[in-house]
Amino acid sequence: MSENNFKCNFCKVCNGKGCIGQLPGMGGVRKNENFILNCSAWENVRNNNIERIKQFLDLEPEFRIPQITIAPMTGAVENIGFGQESDFYDAIIQAMHKVGVGLSIGDGYPDEKLKFGIEALQKIKIEAPQAETSVFIKPYSNERIFERFEWAKDCVKIAGVDIDSYNIVTMRNLVKLEKKSAAQLIEIKNHIKIPFAIKGIFTQEDIELVKEVKPDIVYISNHGGRVETRKGSTAEFFASHVDELKNYCDEIWVDGGIRSPRDVATAMALGADCVLVGRPFASALCHGGPQELCGKVLELSLLKYGF
């Protein structure tokens, strides 16, 4: 592995307060405003839905096994501090696969970021063809999105468009990202032959988009607080709209500030089919390598630590 200069501060609790202003880095926009809200809001949501969560936890244990997936992340060199982008994908994808976590990759500039992620998934697919894998492409022109899906089609089971990355102003200007219309997303949905996800659902406008497109998967996210969007947390948006959104898709995914088995249980009890975790997994890998990363996964397991 090449020499690394990790940017994570390895805070005891990853709550957005230790990396304010560090972007590039592990922080977010507006002094980590939404990053901090993401982390703090799950407790409020839990307190407001305690009876529903208790009913969920009364189910037989096999119905409480959490579906955890690593959130799609790129920019490992500039944001995390890896010496090479490819090192990050190989290390984190291999470790996640060994502990049964779903595997997700993201898109970025230059194209090698996506291609390194695809290469890491292809290695997994050789030994485990049934591994749960997904790719999320930035909202380029549809023609360019189709090209990227073609690169990844042999190693992913789910393909999605990361509509919230349109709100990364520098990226939008650099590679000409588009604010996707329902018609464009429907074209993408009809083009691919695998389940289609829309990532970055976080506003009322996004909900209206979901109603028209009816994707297979709705992925609630505000990009970990790293994009310019409205003030708020994914936890509260999820709790307020999950039941409505279930009418227009098959599955609901959510990320943002999930830090404990209680957070995982809260999301699942309210209707999440999958929870996704980003920074804590990347931080554990940087701090202690694959062994610490595996420990972080176990820490989030309901069955190991309970509620």
Tab-separated table of C-alpha atoms in Angstrom:
chain	number	residue	atom	x	y	z
A	1	MET	CA	0.000	0.000	0.000
A	2	SER	CA	1.259	3.493	-0.816
A	3	GLU	CA	2.040	6.052	1.878
A	4	ASN	CA	-1.100	7.591	3.379
A	5	ASN	CA	-1.757	10.912	5.094
A	6	PHE	CA	-5.181	10.345	6.628
A	7	LYS	CA	-7.326	13.427	7.171
A	8	CYS	CA	-9.737	11.924	9.688
A	9	ASN	CA	-9.208	13.202	13.255
A	10	PHE	CA	-10.361	9.833	14.664
A	11	CYS	CA	-12.776	11.429	17.093
A	12	LYS	CA	-14.128	9.161	19.818
A	13	VAL	CA	-17.620	9.894	18.483
A	14	CYS	CA	-18.056	10.758	14.810
A	15	ASN	CA	-20.676	13.495	15.175
A	16	GLY	CA	-19.465	16.219	12.835
A	17	LYS	CA	-17.983	18.452	15.518
A	18	GLY	CA	-14.330	17.501	15.092
A	19	CYS	CA	-13.830	18.279	11.393
A	20	ILE	CA	-15.644	21.579	10.924
A	21	GLY	CA	-14.301	23.427	7.894
A	22	GLN	CA	-12.400	20.395	6.637
A	23	LEU	CA	-13.640	20.089	3.076
A	24	PRO	CA	-11.847	18.609	1.199
A	25	GLY	CA	-11.572	16.277	4.130
A	26	MET	CA	-14.122	14.527	6.310
A	27	GLY	CA	-16.275	17.576	6.991
A	28	GLY	CA	-19.220	19.164	5.235
A	29	VAL	CA	-20.583	22.481	4.023
A	30	ARG	CA	-21.848	25.336	6.220
A	31	LYS	CA	-19.626	24.379	9.160
A	32	ASN	CA	-20.893	20.773	9.068
A	33	GLU	CA	-24.435	21.976	9.782
A	34	ASN	CA	-26.295	19.025	8.243
A	35	PHE	CA	-23.560	16.532	9.165
A	36	ILE	CA	-24.080	17.448	12.841
A	37	LEU	CA	-27.878	17.380	12.494
A	38	ASN	CA	-27.730	13.958	10.832
A	39	CYS	CA	-25.913	12.524	13.840
A	40	SER	CA	-28.015	14.154	16.546
A	41	ALA	CA	-31.480	13.633	15.042
A	42	TRP	CA	-31.734	9.850	15.335
A	43	GLU	CA	-32.222	10.118	19.107
A	44	ASN	CA	-35.091	12.584	18.640
A	45	VAL	CA	-36.708	10.328	16.054
A	46	ARG	CA	-36.288	7.355	18.375
A	47	ASN	CA	-37.912	9.159	21.309
A	48	ASN	CA	-40.864	10.154	19.138
A	49	ASN	CA	-41.446	6.599	17.902
A	50	ILE	CA	-40.522	4.463	20.881
A	51	GLU	CA	-43.637	2.235	20.816
A	52	ARG	CA	-43.204	1.415	17.145
A	53	ILE	CA	-39.576	0.525	17.769
A	54	LYS	CA	-40.485	-1.710	20.734
A	55	GLN	CA	-42.997	-3.578	18.570
A	56	PHE	CA	-40.322	-4.110	15.954
A	57	LEU	CA	-37.863	-5.450	18.515
A	58	ASP	CA	-40.443	-7.961	19.745
A	59	LEU	CA	-40.183	-9.796	16.416
A	60	GLU	CA	-38.239	-13.031	16.183
A	61	PRO	CA	-34.466	-12.422	15.916
A	62	GLU	CA	-34.222	-13.483	12.268
A	63	PHE	CA	-36.485	-10.559	11.383
A	64	ARG	CA	-34.199	-8.139	13.200
A	65	ILE	CA	-30.968	-8.831	11.331
A	66	PRO	CA	-29.891	-5.430	10.043
A	67	GLN	CA	-29.225	-4.930	6.358
A	68	ILE	CA	-26.184	-2.673	6.466
A	69	THR	CA	-24.411	-1.458	3.333
A	70	ILE	CA	-21.348	0.696	2.979
A	71	ALA	CA	-22.361	4.079	1.586
A	72	PRO	CA	-20.906	4.975	-1.823
A	73	MET	CA	-17.750	7.024	-1.300
A	74	THR	CA	-15.073	8.364	-3.627
A	75	GLY	CA	-12.386	11.009	-3.361
A	76	ALA	CA	-10.274	8.810	-1.105
A	77	VAL	CA	-7.119	10.781	-1.879
A	78	GLU	CA	-8.365	14.362	-1.437
A	79	ASN	CA	-11.025	13.684	1.220
A	80	ILE	CA	-9.708	10.748	3.252
A	81	GLY	CA	-5.972	10.932	2.648
A	82	PHE	CA	-5.215	7.629	0.936
A	83	GLY	CA	-2.077	7.621	-1.152
A	84	GLN	CA	-3.979	6.060	-4.038
A	85	GLU	CA	-7.679	5.815	-4.790
A	86	SER	CA	-7.384	2.144	-5.733
A	87	ASP	CA	-5.947	1.279	-2.296
A	88	PHE	CA	-9.106	2.522	-0.587
A	89	TYR	CA	-11.498	0.476	-2.701
A	90	ASP	CA	-9.533	-2.739	-2.468
A	91	ALA	CA	-9.178	-2.488	1.302
A	92	ILE	CA	-12.697	-1.419	2.235
A	93	ILE	CA	-14.590	-3.601	-0.257
A	94	GLN	CA	-12.659	-6.726	0.718
A	95	ALA	CA	-13.151	-6.114	4.442
A	96	MET	CA	-16.841	-5.321	4.095
A	97	HIS	CA	-17.449	-8.429	2.045
A	98	LYS	CA	-15.848	-10.642	4.679
A	99	VAL	CA	-18.341	-9.515	7.327
A	100	GLY	CA	-21.383	-9.683	5.068
A	101	VAL	CA	-21.993	-5.980	4.562
A	102	GLY	CA	-23.627	-4.842	1.319
A	103	LEU	CA	-21.183	-3.308	-1.153
A	104	SER	CA	-21.799	0.038	-2.808
A	105	ILE	CA	-19.546	2.192	-4.961
A	106	GLY	CA	-19.829	5.765	-6.139
A	107	ASP	CA	-18.773	7.872	-9.061
A	108	GLY	CA	-16.324	10.734	-9.353
A	109	TYR	CA	-13.865	12.751	-11.383
A	110	PRO	CA	-11.670	11.645	-13.023
A	111	ASP	CA	-13.251	8.452	-14.349
A	112	GLU	CA	-10.624	6.279	-12.668
A	113	LYS	CA	-12.475	6.688	-9.359
A	114	LEU	CA	-15.468	4.788	-10.659
A	115	LYS	CA	-13.290	2.317	-12.536
A	116	PHE	CA	-11.279	1.460	-9.407
A	117	GLY	CA	-14.539	0.787	-7.576
A	118	ILE	CA	-15.732	-1.438	-10.401
A	119	GLU	CA	-12.451	-3.368	-10.334
A	120	ALA	CA	-12.827	-3.955	-6.593
A	121	LEU	CA	-16.368	-5.299	-7.071
A	122	GLN	CA	-15.297	-7.497	-9.964
A	123	LYS	CA	-12.798	-9.247	-7.673
A	124	ILE	CA	-15.590	-9.953	-5.193
A	125	LYS	CA	-17.940	-11.218	-7.888
A	126	ILE	CA	-15.429	-13.849	-8.975
A	127	GLU	CA	-15.506	-15.522	-5.561
A	128	ALA	CA	-19.055	-14.556	-4.530
A	129	PRO	CA	-21.405	-14.037	-7.499
A	130	GLN	CA	-24.383	-13.507	-5.163
A	131	ALA	CA	-22.810	-10.609	-3.243
A	132	GLU	CA	-25.123	-7.615	-2.817
A	133	THR	CA	-23.584	-4.858	-4.919
A	134	SER	CA	-24.700	-1.459	-6.188
A	135	VAL	CA	-23.325	1.511	-8.103
A	136	PHE	CA	-24.417	5.150	-7.974
A	137	ILE	CA	-23.636	7.403	-10.932
A	138	LYS	CA	-23.595	11.184	-10.847
A	139	PRO	CA	-26.277	13.016	-12.854
A	140	TYR	CA	-24.412	13.492	-16.113
A	141	SER	CA	-26.233	13.501	-19.430
A	142	ASN	CA	-28.208	10.282	-19.870
A	143	GLU	CA	-25.876	9.180	-22.644
A	144	ARG	CA	-22.921	9.395	-20.290
A	145	ILE	CA	-24.848	7.641	-17.515
A	146	PHE	CA	-25.638	4.757	-19.864
A	147	GLU	CA	-21.939	4.470	-20.687
A	148	ARG	CA	-21.063	4.188	-16.998
A	149	PHE	CA	-23.747	1.623	-16.303
A	150	GLU	CA	-22.282	-0.399	-19.143
A	151	TRP	CA	-18.886	-0.387	-17.421
A	152	ALA	CA	-20.426	-1.708	-14.202
A	153	LYS	CA	-23.196	-3.996	-15.448
A	154	ASP	CA	-21.330	-7.269	-14.903
A	155	CYS	CA	-20.589	-6.639	-11.222
A	156	VAL	CA	-23.627	-4.850	-9.776
A	157	LYS	CA	-27.158	-5.910	-8.944
A	158	ILE	CA	-28.528	-2.390	-8.434
A	159	ALA	CA	-27.809	0.804	-10.366
A	160	GLY	CA	-28.767	4.283	-9.290
A	161	VAL	CA	-28.387	7.964	-10.035
A	162	ASP	CA	-26.938	10.181	-7.313
A	163	ILE	CA	-29.166	13.226	-7.893
A	164	ASP	CA	-27.987	15.057	-4.767
A	165	SER	CA	-24.450	15.367	-6.151
A	166	TYR	CA	-25.866	18.006	-8.514
A	167	ASN	CA	-25.673	20.237	-5.430
A	168	ILE	CA	-21.869	19.945	-5.300
A	169	VAL	CA	-21.295	23.210	-7.136
A	170	THR	CA	-17.650	22.623	-8.056
A	171	MET	CA	-18.411	19.153	-9.416
A	172	ARG	CA	-21.476	20.399	-11.282
A	173	ASN	CA	-19.443	23.018	-13.096
A	174	LEU	CA	-16.456	20.749	-13.711
A	175	VAL	CA	-18.259	17.852	-15.393
A	176	LYS	CA	-21.579	19.444	-16.395
A	177	LEU	CA	-23.946	17.651	-14.028
A	178	GLU	CA	-27.660	18.014	-14.736
A	179	LYS	CA	-30.679	18.597	-12.519
A	180	LYS	CA	-32.568	15.496	-13.569
A	181	SER	CA	-36.195	15.632	-14.642
A	182	ALA	CA	-38.673	12.823	-14.086
A	183	ALA	CA	-38.646	12.101	-17.834
A	184	GLN	CA	-34.866	11.680	-17.838
A	185	LEU	CA	-34.947	9.365	-14.832
A	186	ILE	CA	-37.739	7.284	-16.327
A	187	GLU	CA	-35.623	6.895	-19.464
A	188	ILE	CA	-32.755	5.604	-17.329
A	189	LYS	CA	-35.053	3.285	-15.370
A	190	ASN	CA	-36.392	1.801	-18.616
A	191	HIS	CA	-32.905	1.450	-20.108
A	192	ILE	CA	-31.308	-0.690	-17.432
A	193	LYS	CA	-32.279	-4.303	-16.800
A	194	ILE	CA	-31.672	-4.349	-13.044
A	195	PRO	CA	-33.350	-2.552	-10.094
A	196	PHE	CA	-33.080	1.240	-10.327
A	197	ALA	CA	-32.446	3.568	-7.383
A	198	ILE	CA	-32.653	7.311	-6.964
A	199	LYS	CA	-30.185	8.549	-4.337
A	200	GLY	CA	-30.425	11.923	-2.649
A	201	ILE	CA	-34.113	12.203	-1.807
A	202	PHE	CA	-34.283	15.033	0.723
A	203	THR	CA	-36.827	17.670	-0.331
A	204	GLN	CA	-40.501	17.940	-1.225
A	205	GLU	CA	-39.432	18.437	-4.827
A	206	ASP	CA	-37.612	15.101	-4.645
A	207	ILE	CA	-40.755	13.406	-3.345
A	208	GLU	CA	-42.698	14.665	-6.351
A	209	LEU	CA	-39.950	13.230	-8.571
A	210	VAL	CA	-40.325	9.838	-6.879
A	211	LYS	CA	-44.081	9.872	-7.409
A	212	GLU	CA	-43.564	10.256	-11.164
A	213	VAL	CA	-40.591	7.934	-11.647
A	214	LYS	CA	-41.570	5.144	-9.222
A	215	PRO	CA	-38.036	3.772	-8.863
A	216	ASP	CA	-37.365	0.356	-7.376
A	217	ILE	CA	-35.398	1.969	-4.543
A	218	VAL	CA	-35.666	5.389	-2.892
A	219	TYR	CA	-32.415	6.321	-1.164
A	220	ILE	CA	-32.836	9.145	1.362
A	221	SER	CA	-29.595	11.088	1.729
A	222	ASN	CA	-28.155	14.588	1.941
A	223	HIS	CA	-24.668	13.419	0.942
A	224	GLY	CA	-23.525	13.295	4.554
A	225	GLY	CA	-23.986	17.052	4.853
A	226	ARG	CA	-21.461	17.638	2.096
A	227	VAL	CA	-23.764	19.348	-0.422
A	228	GLU	CA	-25.602	22.662	-0.594
A	229	THR	CA	-29.209	21.803	0.149
A	230	ARG	CA	-31.845	22.759	2.693
A	231	LYS	CA	-31.044	22.650	6.406
A	232	GLY	CA	-32.119	19.413	8.080
A	233	SER	CA	-31.341	15.800	8.898
A	234	THR	CA	-31.993	12.664	6.913
A	235	ALA	CA	-33.354	11.008	10.088
A	236	GLU	CA	-36.200	13.488	10.456
A	237	PHE	CA	-36.935	13.576	6.726
A	238	PHE	CA	-36.999	9.779	6.691
A	239	ALA	CA	-39.326	9.553	9.704
A	240	SER	CA	-41.697	12.137	8.243
A	241	HIS	CA	-41.942	10.681	4.742
A	242	VAL	CA	-41.061	6.979	4.809
A	243	ASP	CA	-44.672	5.792	4.903
A	244	GLU	CA	-45.636	8.057	1.998
A	245	LEU	CA	-42.621	7.083	-0.089
A	246	LYS	CA	-43.311	3.377	0.400
A	247	ASN	CA	-46.283	3.840	-1.919
A	248	TYR	CA	-44.011	4.635	-4.862
A	249	CYS	CA	-41.107	2.184	-4.558
A	250	ASP	CA	-40.214	-1.310	-3.418
A	251	GLU	CA	-37.502	-0.386	-0.915
A	252	ILE	CA	-36.379	2.577	1.187
A	253	TRP	CA	-32.682	3.101	1.939
A	254	VAL	CA	-31.305	5.776	4.251
A	255	ASP	CA	-27.919	7.116	5.343
A	256	GLY	CA	-26.634	10.032	7.381
A	257	GLY	CA	-25.448	9.995	10.984
A	258	ILE	CA	-26.130	6.319	11.724
A	259	ARG	CA	-23.691	5.589	14.536
A	260	SER	CA	-25.141	2.965	16.880
A	261	PRO	CA	-27.261	-0.201	16.945
A	262	ARG	CA	-30.051	1.985	18.324
A	263	ASP	CA	-29.881	4.148	15.209
A	264	VAL	CA	-29.991	1.063	13.008
A	265	ALA	CA	-32.959	-0.322	14.949
A	266	THR	CA	-34.786	2.990	14.711
A	267	ALA	CA	-34.378	3.155	10.935
A	268	MET	CA	-35.448	-0.464	10.452
A	269	ALA	CA	-38.426	-0.180	12.785
A	270	LEU	CA	-39.730	2.820	10.865
A	271	GLY	CA	-39.448	1.040	7.544
A	272	ALA	CA	-35.899	1.199	6.193
A	273	ASP	CA	-34.975	-1.839	4.119
A	274	CYS	CA	-31.295	-0.926	4.222
A	275	VAL	CA	-29.148	1.491	6.220
A	276	LEU	CA	-25.907	2.809	4.785
A	277	VAL	CA	-22.852	3.936	6.710
A	278	GLY	CA	-19.934	5.933	5.342
A	279	ARG	CA	-17.548	7.933	7.516
A	280	PRO	CA	-17.369	5.526	10.512
A	281	PHE	CA	-16.320	2.667	8.231
A	282	ALA	CA	-13.739	4.785	6.404
A	283	SER	CA	-12.406	6.119	9.717
A	284	ALA	CA	-12.097	2.635	11.233
A	285	LEU	CA	-10.208	1.408	8.180
A	286	CYS	CA	-7.789	4.341	8.353
A	287	HIS	CA	-7.235	4.033	12.103
A	288	GLY	CA	-6.920	0.292	12.614
A	289	GLY	CA	-7.125	-1.401	9.235
A	290	PRO	CA	-9.518	-4.205	8.260
A	291	GLN	CA	-9.677	-5.638	11.788
A	292	GLU	CA	-11.000	-2.415	13.309
A	293	LEU	CA	-13.336	-1.971	10.364
A	294	CYS	CA	-14.854	-5.409	10.980
A	295	GLY	CA	-15.248	-4.503	14.640
A	296	LYS	CA	-17.167	-1.375	13.685
A	297	VAL	CA	-19.599	-3.495	11.674
A	298	LEU	CA	-20.157	-5.797	14.647
A	299	GLU	CA	-20.690	-2.763	16.860
A	300	LEU	CA	-23.661	-1.765	14.702
A	301	SER	CA	-25.183	-5.242	14.800
A	302	LEU	CA	-28.468	-5.447	16.689
A	303	LEU	CA	-27.981	-9.116	17.470
A	304	LYS	CA	-24.611	-8.571	19.146
A	305	TYR	CA	-25.377	-5.550	21.283
A	306	GLY	CA	-29.149	-5.368	21.485
A	307	PHE	CA	-31.218	-2.214	21.808
